[in-house]
Short mmCIF file of C-alpha atoms in Angstrom, two decimals:
data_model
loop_
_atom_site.label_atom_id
_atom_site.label_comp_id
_atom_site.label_asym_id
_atom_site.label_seq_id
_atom_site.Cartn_x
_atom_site.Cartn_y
_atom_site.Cartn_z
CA UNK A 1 60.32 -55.05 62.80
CA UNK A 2 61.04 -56.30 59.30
CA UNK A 3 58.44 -59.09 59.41
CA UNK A 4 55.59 -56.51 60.62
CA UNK A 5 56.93 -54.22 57.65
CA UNK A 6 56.55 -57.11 55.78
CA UNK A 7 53.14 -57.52 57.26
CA UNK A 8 51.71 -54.51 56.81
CA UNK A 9 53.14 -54.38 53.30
CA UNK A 10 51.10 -57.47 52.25
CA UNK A 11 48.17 -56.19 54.05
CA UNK A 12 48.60 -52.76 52.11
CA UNK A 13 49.19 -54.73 48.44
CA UNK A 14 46.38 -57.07 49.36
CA UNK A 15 44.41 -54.36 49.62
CA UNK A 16 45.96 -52.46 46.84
CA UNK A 17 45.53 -55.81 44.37
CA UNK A 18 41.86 -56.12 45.92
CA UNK A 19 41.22 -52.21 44.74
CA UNK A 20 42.91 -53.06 41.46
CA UNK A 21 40.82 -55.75 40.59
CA UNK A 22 37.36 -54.42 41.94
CA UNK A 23 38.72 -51.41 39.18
CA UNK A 24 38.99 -53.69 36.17
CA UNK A 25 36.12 -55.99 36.89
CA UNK A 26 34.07 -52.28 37.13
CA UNK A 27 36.47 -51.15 33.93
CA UNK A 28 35.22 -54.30 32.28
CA UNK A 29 31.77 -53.76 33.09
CA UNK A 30 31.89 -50.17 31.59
CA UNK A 31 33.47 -51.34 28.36
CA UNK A 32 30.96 -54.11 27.89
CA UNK A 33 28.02 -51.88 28.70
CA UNK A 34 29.80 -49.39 26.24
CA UNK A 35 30.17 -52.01 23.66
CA UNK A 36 26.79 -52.79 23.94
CA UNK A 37 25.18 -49.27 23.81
CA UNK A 38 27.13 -48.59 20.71
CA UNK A 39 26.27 -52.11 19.37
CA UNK A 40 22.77 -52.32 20.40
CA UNK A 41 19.67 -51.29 17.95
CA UNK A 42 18.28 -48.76 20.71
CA UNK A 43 21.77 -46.44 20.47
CA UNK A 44 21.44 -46.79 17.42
CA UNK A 45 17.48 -45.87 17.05
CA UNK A 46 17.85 -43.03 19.59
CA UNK A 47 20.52 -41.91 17.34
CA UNK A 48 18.75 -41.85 14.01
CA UNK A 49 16.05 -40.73 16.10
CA UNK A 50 17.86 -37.58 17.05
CA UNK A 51 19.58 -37.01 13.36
CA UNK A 52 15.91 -37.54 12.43
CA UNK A 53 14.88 -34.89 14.56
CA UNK A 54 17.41 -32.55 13.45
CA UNK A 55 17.05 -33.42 10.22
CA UNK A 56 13.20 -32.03 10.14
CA UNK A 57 14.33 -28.95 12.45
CA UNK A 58 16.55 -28.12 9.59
CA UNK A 59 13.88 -28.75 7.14
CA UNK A 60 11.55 -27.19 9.08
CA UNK A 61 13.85 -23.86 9.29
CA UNK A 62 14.45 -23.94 5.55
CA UNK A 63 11.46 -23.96 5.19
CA UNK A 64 10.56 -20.84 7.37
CA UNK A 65 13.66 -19.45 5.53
CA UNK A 66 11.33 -19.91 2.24
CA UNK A 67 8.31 -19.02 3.43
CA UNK A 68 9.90 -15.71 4.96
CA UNK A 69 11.32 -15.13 1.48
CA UNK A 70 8.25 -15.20 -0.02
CA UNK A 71 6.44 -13.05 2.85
CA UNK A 72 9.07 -10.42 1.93
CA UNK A 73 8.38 -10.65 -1.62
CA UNK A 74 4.75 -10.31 -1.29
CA UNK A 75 5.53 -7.66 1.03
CA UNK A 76 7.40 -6.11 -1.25
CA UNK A 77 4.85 -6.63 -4.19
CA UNK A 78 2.02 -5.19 -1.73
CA UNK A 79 4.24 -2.08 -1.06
CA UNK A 80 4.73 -1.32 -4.79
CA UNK A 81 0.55 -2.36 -5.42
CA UNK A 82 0.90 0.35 -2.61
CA UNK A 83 2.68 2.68 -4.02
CA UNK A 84 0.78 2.35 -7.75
CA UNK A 85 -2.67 2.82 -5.40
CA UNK A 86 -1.01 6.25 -4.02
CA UNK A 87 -0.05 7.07 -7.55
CA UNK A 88 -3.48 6.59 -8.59
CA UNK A 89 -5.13 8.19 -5.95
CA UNK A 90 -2.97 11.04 -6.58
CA UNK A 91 -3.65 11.15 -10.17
CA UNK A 92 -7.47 10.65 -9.45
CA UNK A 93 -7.48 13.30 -6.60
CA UNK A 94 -5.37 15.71 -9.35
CA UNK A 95 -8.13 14.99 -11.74
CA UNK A 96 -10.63 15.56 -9.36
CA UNK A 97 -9.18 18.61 -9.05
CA UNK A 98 -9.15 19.66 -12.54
CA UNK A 99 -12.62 18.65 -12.65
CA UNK A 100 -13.68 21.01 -10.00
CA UNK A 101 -11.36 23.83 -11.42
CA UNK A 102 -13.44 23.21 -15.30
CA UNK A 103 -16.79 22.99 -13.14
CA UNK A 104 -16.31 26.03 -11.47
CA UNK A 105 -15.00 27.75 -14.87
CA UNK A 106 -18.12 25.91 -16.57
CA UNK A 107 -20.62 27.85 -13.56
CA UNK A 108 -18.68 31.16 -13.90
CA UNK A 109 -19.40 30.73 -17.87
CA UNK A 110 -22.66 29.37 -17.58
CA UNK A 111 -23.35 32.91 -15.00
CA UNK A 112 -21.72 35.09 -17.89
CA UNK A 113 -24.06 33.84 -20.11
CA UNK A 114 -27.19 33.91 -18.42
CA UNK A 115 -25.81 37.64 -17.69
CA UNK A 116 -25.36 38.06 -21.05
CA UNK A 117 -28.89 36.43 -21.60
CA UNK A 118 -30.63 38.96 -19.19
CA UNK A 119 -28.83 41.93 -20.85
CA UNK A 120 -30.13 40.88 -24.65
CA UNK A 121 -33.03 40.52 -22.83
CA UNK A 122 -33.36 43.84 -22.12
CA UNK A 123 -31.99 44.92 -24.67
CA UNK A 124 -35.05 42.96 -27.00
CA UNK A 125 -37.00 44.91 -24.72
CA UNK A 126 -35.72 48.05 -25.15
CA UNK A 127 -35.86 47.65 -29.07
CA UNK A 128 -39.54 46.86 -28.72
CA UNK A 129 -39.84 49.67 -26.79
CA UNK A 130 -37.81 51.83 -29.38
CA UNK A 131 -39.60 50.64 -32.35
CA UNK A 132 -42.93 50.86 -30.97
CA UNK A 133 -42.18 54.60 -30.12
CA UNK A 134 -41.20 54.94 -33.54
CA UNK A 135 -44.18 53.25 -34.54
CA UNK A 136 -46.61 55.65 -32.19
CA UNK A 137 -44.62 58.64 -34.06
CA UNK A 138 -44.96 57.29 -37.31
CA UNK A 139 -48.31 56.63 -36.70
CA UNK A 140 -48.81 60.51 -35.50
CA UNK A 141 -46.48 61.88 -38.40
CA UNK A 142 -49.50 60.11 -40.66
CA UNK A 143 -52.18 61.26 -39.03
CA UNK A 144 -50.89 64.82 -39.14
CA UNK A 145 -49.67 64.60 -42.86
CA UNK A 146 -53.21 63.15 -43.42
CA UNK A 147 -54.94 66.57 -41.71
CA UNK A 148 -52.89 68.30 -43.63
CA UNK A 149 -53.42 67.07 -46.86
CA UNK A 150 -57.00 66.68 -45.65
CA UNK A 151 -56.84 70.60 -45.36
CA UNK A 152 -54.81 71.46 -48.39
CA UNK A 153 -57.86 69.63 -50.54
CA UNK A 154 -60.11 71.58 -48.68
CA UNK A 155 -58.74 74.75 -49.28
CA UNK A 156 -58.12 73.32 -52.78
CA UNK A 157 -61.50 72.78 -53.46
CA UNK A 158 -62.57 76.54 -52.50
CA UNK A 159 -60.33 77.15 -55.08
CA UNK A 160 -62.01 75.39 -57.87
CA UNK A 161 -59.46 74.48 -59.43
CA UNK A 162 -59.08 70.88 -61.51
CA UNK A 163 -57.64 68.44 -59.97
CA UNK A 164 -55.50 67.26 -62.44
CA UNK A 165 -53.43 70.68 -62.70
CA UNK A 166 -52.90 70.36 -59.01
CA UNK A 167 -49.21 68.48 -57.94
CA UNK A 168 -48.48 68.52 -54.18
CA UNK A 169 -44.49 68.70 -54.91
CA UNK A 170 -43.73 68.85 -51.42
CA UNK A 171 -46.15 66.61 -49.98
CA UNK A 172 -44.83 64.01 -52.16
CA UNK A 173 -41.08 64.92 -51.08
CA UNK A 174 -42.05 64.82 -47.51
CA UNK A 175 -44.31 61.30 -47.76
CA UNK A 176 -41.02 59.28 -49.69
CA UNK A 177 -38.70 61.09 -47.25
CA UNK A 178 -41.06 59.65 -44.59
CA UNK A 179 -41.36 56.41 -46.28
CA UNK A 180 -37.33 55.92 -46.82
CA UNK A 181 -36.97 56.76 -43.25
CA UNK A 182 -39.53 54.23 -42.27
CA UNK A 183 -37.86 51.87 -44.49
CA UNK A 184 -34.48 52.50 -43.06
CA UNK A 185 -35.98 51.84 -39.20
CA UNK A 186 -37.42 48.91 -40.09
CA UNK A 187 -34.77 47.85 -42.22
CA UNK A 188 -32.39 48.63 -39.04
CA UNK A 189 -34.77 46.80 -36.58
CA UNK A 190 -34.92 43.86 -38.81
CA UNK A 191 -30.98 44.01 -38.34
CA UNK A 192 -30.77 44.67 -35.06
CA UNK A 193 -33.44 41.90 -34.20
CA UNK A 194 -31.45 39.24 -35.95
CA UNK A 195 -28.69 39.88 -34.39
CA UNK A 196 -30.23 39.79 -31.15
CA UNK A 197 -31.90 36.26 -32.16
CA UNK A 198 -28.35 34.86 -33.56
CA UNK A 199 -26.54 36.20 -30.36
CA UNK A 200 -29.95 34.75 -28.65
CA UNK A 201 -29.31 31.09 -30.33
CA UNK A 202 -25.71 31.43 -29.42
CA UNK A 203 -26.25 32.18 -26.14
CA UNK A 204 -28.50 29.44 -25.88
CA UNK A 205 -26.21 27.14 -27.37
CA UNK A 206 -23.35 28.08 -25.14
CA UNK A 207 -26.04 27.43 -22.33
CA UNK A 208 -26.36 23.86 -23.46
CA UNK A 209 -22.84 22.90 -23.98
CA UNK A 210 -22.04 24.81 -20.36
CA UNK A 211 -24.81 22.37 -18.91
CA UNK A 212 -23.59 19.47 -21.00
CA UNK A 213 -20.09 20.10 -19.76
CA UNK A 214 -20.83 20.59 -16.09
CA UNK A 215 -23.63 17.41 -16.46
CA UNK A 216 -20.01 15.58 -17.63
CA UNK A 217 -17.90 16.75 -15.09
CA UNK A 218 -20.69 15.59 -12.42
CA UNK A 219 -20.45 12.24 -13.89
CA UNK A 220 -16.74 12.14 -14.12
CA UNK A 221 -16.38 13.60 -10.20
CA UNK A 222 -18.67 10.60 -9.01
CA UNK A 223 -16.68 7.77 -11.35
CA UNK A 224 -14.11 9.25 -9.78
CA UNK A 225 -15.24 9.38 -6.15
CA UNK A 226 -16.53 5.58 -6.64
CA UNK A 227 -13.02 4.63 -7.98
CA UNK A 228 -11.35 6.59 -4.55
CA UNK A 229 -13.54 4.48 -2.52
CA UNK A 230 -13.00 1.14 -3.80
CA UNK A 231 -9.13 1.86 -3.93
CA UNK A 232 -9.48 3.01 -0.17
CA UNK A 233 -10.63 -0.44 0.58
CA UNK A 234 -8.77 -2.21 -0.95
CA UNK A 235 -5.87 0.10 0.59
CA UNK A 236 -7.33 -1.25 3.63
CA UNK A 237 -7.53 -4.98 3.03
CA UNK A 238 -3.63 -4.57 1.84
CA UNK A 239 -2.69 -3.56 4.56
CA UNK A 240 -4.69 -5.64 6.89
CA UNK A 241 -3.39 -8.96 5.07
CA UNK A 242 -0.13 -7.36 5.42
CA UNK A 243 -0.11 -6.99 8.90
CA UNK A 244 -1.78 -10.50 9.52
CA UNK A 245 1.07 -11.82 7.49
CA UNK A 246 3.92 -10.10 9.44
CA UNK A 247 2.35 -11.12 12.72
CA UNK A 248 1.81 -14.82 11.12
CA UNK A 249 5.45 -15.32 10.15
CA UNK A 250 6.39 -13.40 13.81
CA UNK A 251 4.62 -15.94 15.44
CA UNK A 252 6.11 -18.66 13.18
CA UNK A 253 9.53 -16.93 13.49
CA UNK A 254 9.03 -17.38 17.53
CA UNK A 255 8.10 -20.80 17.72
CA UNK A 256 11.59 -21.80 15.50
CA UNK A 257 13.37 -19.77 17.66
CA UNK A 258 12.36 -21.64 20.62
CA UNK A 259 12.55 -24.78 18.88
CA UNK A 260 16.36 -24.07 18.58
CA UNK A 261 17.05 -22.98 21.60
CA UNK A 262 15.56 -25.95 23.29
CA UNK A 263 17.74 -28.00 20.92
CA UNK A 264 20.62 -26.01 21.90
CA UNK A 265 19.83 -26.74 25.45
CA UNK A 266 19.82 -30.29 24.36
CA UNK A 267 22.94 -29.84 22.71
CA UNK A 268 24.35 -28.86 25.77
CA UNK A 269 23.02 -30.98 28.07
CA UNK A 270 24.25 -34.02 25.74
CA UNK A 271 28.28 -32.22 25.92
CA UNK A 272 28.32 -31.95 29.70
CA UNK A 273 27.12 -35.47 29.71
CA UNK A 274 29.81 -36.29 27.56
CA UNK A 275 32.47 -34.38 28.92
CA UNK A 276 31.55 -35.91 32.22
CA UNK A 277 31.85 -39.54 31.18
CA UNK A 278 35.17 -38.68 29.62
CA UNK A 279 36.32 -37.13 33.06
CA UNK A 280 34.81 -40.23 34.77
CA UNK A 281 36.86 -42.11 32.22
CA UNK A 282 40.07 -40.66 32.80
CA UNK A 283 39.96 -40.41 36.13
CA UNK A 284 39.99 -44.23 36.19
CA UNK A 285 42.55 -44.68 33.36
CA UNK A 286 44.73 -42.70 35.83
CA UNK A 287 43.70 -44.47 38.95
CA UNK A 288 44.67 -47.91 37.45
CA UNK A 289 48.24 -46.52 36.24
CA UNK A 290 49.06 -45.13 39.64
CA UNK A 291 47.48 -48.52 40.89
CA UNK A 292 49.93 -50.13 38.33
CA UNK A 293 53.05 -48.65 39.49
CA UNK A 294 51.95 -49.30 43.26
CA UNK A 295 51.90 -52.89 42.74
CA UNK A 296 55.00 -52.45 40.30
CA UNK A 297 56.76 -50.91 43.01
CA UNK A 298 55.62 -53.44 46.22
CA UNK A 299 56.76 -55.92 43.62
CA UNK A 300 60.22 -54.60 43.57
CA UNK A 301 60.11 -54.28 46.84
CA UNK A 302 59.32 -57.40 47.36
CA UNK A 303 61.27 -59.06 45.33
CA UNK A 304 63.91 -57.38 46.93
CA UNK A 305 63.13 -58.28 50.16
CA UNK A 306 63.18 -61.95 48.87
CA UNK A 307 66.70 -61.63 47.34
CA UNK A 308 67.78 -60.44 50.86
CA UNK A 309 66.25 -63.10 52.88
CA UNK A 310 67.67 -65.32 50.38
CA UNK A 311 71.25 -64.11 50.51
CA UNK A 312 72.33 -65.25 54.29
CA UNK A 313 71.69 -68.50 53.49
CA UNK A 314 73.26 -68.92 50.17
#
C-alpha cells in the first residue's frame, strides 16, 4: 500500500512538476514578449502615436474652446450692434413721428392761411365793392350839386345881377365838406387797401415758408424711410450670420463631442484590456505559488518518506 502511495505520489508530482514547468516556460514567454513590446520601436510608435493623437484632440478642443469664445463675443458685439440698430430705429421712427406731427401742423397752417387768404379775398372784394358804391354816389352827389348850381346860375342870370357880387356861401361849404369827405374815403381805402396787401404779402409769405417746411419734412420722412430700410437689412443679414454662426459652431461643437466620446470608448476599451492582462497575470502568479508549495510539500513528504525507509536499516 505504501509503495502504490508512493506511486501515485510520483505520478501526481510528475505531473505537478510537468504543470509547473509548462507554467514558467509560458511565464517566460510572456515576460519576453512583454519585454519586447515595451522595448520594441512599434510600442513605442503606437504610443507616441496615441499621445500624438491626444495631443491634437486637446489642441483641437482648445481650439473650439477659442473659437467658441470668440463666437460669443461676436455674438455679443452683434447683440449690442443690435441693440444700437433698435435704438436707432426707435429714434428714427420717433422722428418720423415728429415729422408727421410738424407736417400735419404745417397742412393745418398752410389750410388757415389759405382760409385766411380766401377771407382777405373777399374782403378786397367787398372794399371794391364799397368804394365803387361810394364812387357811383359821389359821382351822383356831383351830378346833382352840378344841376343845382346849374339852376342857381340860371335863376341867377334872370336876376341880372353881376357876377362878381354873387358868393354861393353854401355851395362852397357843401363842395369842401364833400371834398374832405371824399378825401377821408379815399384816404381810408388807401389804408384799408394796404393793409389788405401787407396782410396779403404776409399771407403769402407764410404760404411759402408752410410749403418750404412741409417740402422739408417730405425730404426728411423719405431720408428717413431710406435709412429704416437699409437698417432693416442689415437687421436681417445680422441675424442671418448670427444664426449661421451658432449652427456652425453647433455643428463643430457635435463633431468634438463625438470625437471624445469615441476616445473615451477607447479609453475604456484600453482599461478592460489592461485590467484583464493584470487578472490573467495574477491568476498565474498565484497558480505558480500554490504550485510552489505543492511541490514544497510532496518534497517534505518525500523526504520524509526517505528518512523512514532509511531508518530500519540504520
Amino acid at each position: 500500500e505504501e509503495s502504490l502511495q508512493m506511486w501515485d505520489l510520483n505520478k501526481r508530482l510528475e505531473a505537478y512538476l510537468a504543470r509547473v514547468k509548462f507554467l514558467e516556460e509560458e511565464n517566460e514567454v510572456l515576460r519576453a514578449e512583454i519585454q519586447s513590446a515595451k522595448g520594441s520601436p512599434a510600442g513605442d510608435s503606437w504610443r507616441a502615436k496615441y499621445e500624438e493623437e491626444l495631443r491634437a484632440l486637446r489642441d483641437a478642443l482648445d481650439h473650439a474652446f477659442r473659437e467658441k469664445c470668440t463666437a460669443e463675443l461676436a455674438r455679443d458685439n452683434l447683440y449690442e450692434e443690435v441693440q444700437q440698430v433698435k435704438s436707432r430705429c426707435q429714434k428714427e421712427q420717433a422722428a418720423r413721428e415728429e415729422a408727421k406731427k410738424q407736417l400735419s401742423l404745417s397742412r393745418k397752417e398752410l389750410e388757415e392761411e389759405r382760409r385766411a387768404q380766401i377771407w382777405l379775398k373777399e374782403r378786397a372784394v367787398q372794399l371794391e365793392k364799397e368804394v365803387e358804391a361810394l364812387l357811383e354816389v359821389h359821382e351822383e352827389e356831383k351830378a346833382g350839386l352840378d344841376q343845382e348850381i346849374a339852376s342857381f346860375s340860371q335863376s341867377l342870370e334872370s336876376f341880372r345881377c353881376a357876377p362878381v357880387a354873387f358868393q354861393p356861401v353854401e355851395v362852397e361849404d357843401y363842395s369842401k365838406r364833400l371834398s374832405e369827405i371824399w378825401k377821408g374815403a379815399v384816404e381810408t381805402y388807401k389804408t384799408e387797401v394796404s393793409q389788405l396787401e401787407t396782410s396779403l404779402c404776409q399771407a403769402k409769405e407764410n404760404l411759402w415758408k408752410a410749403v418750404e417746411d412741409n417740402q422739408q419734412s417730405q425730404l426728411q420722412l423719405q431720408h428717413l424711410e431710406k435709412d429704416l430700410v437699409g437698417l432693416k437689412a442689415r437687421k436681417e443679414m445680422l441675424e442671418e450670420s448670427l444664426a449661421r454662426q451658432w449652427q456652425e459652431q453647433r455643428g463643430e461643437a457635435e463633431k468634438f463631442q463625438l470625437a471624445m466620446e469615441a476616445l473615451e470608448q477607447e479609453k475604456q476599451t484600453l482599461r478592460v484590456q489592461i485590467a484583464q492582462v493584470l487578472e490573467d497575470r495574477q491568476q498565474l502568479m498565484h497558480l505558480k505559488m500554490s504550485l510552489s508549495l505543492e511541490v514544497a510539500t510532496y518534497r517534505t513528504l518525500l523526504e520524509a518518506e526517505s528518512t523512514r525507509l532509511q531508518m530500519p536499516a540504520g
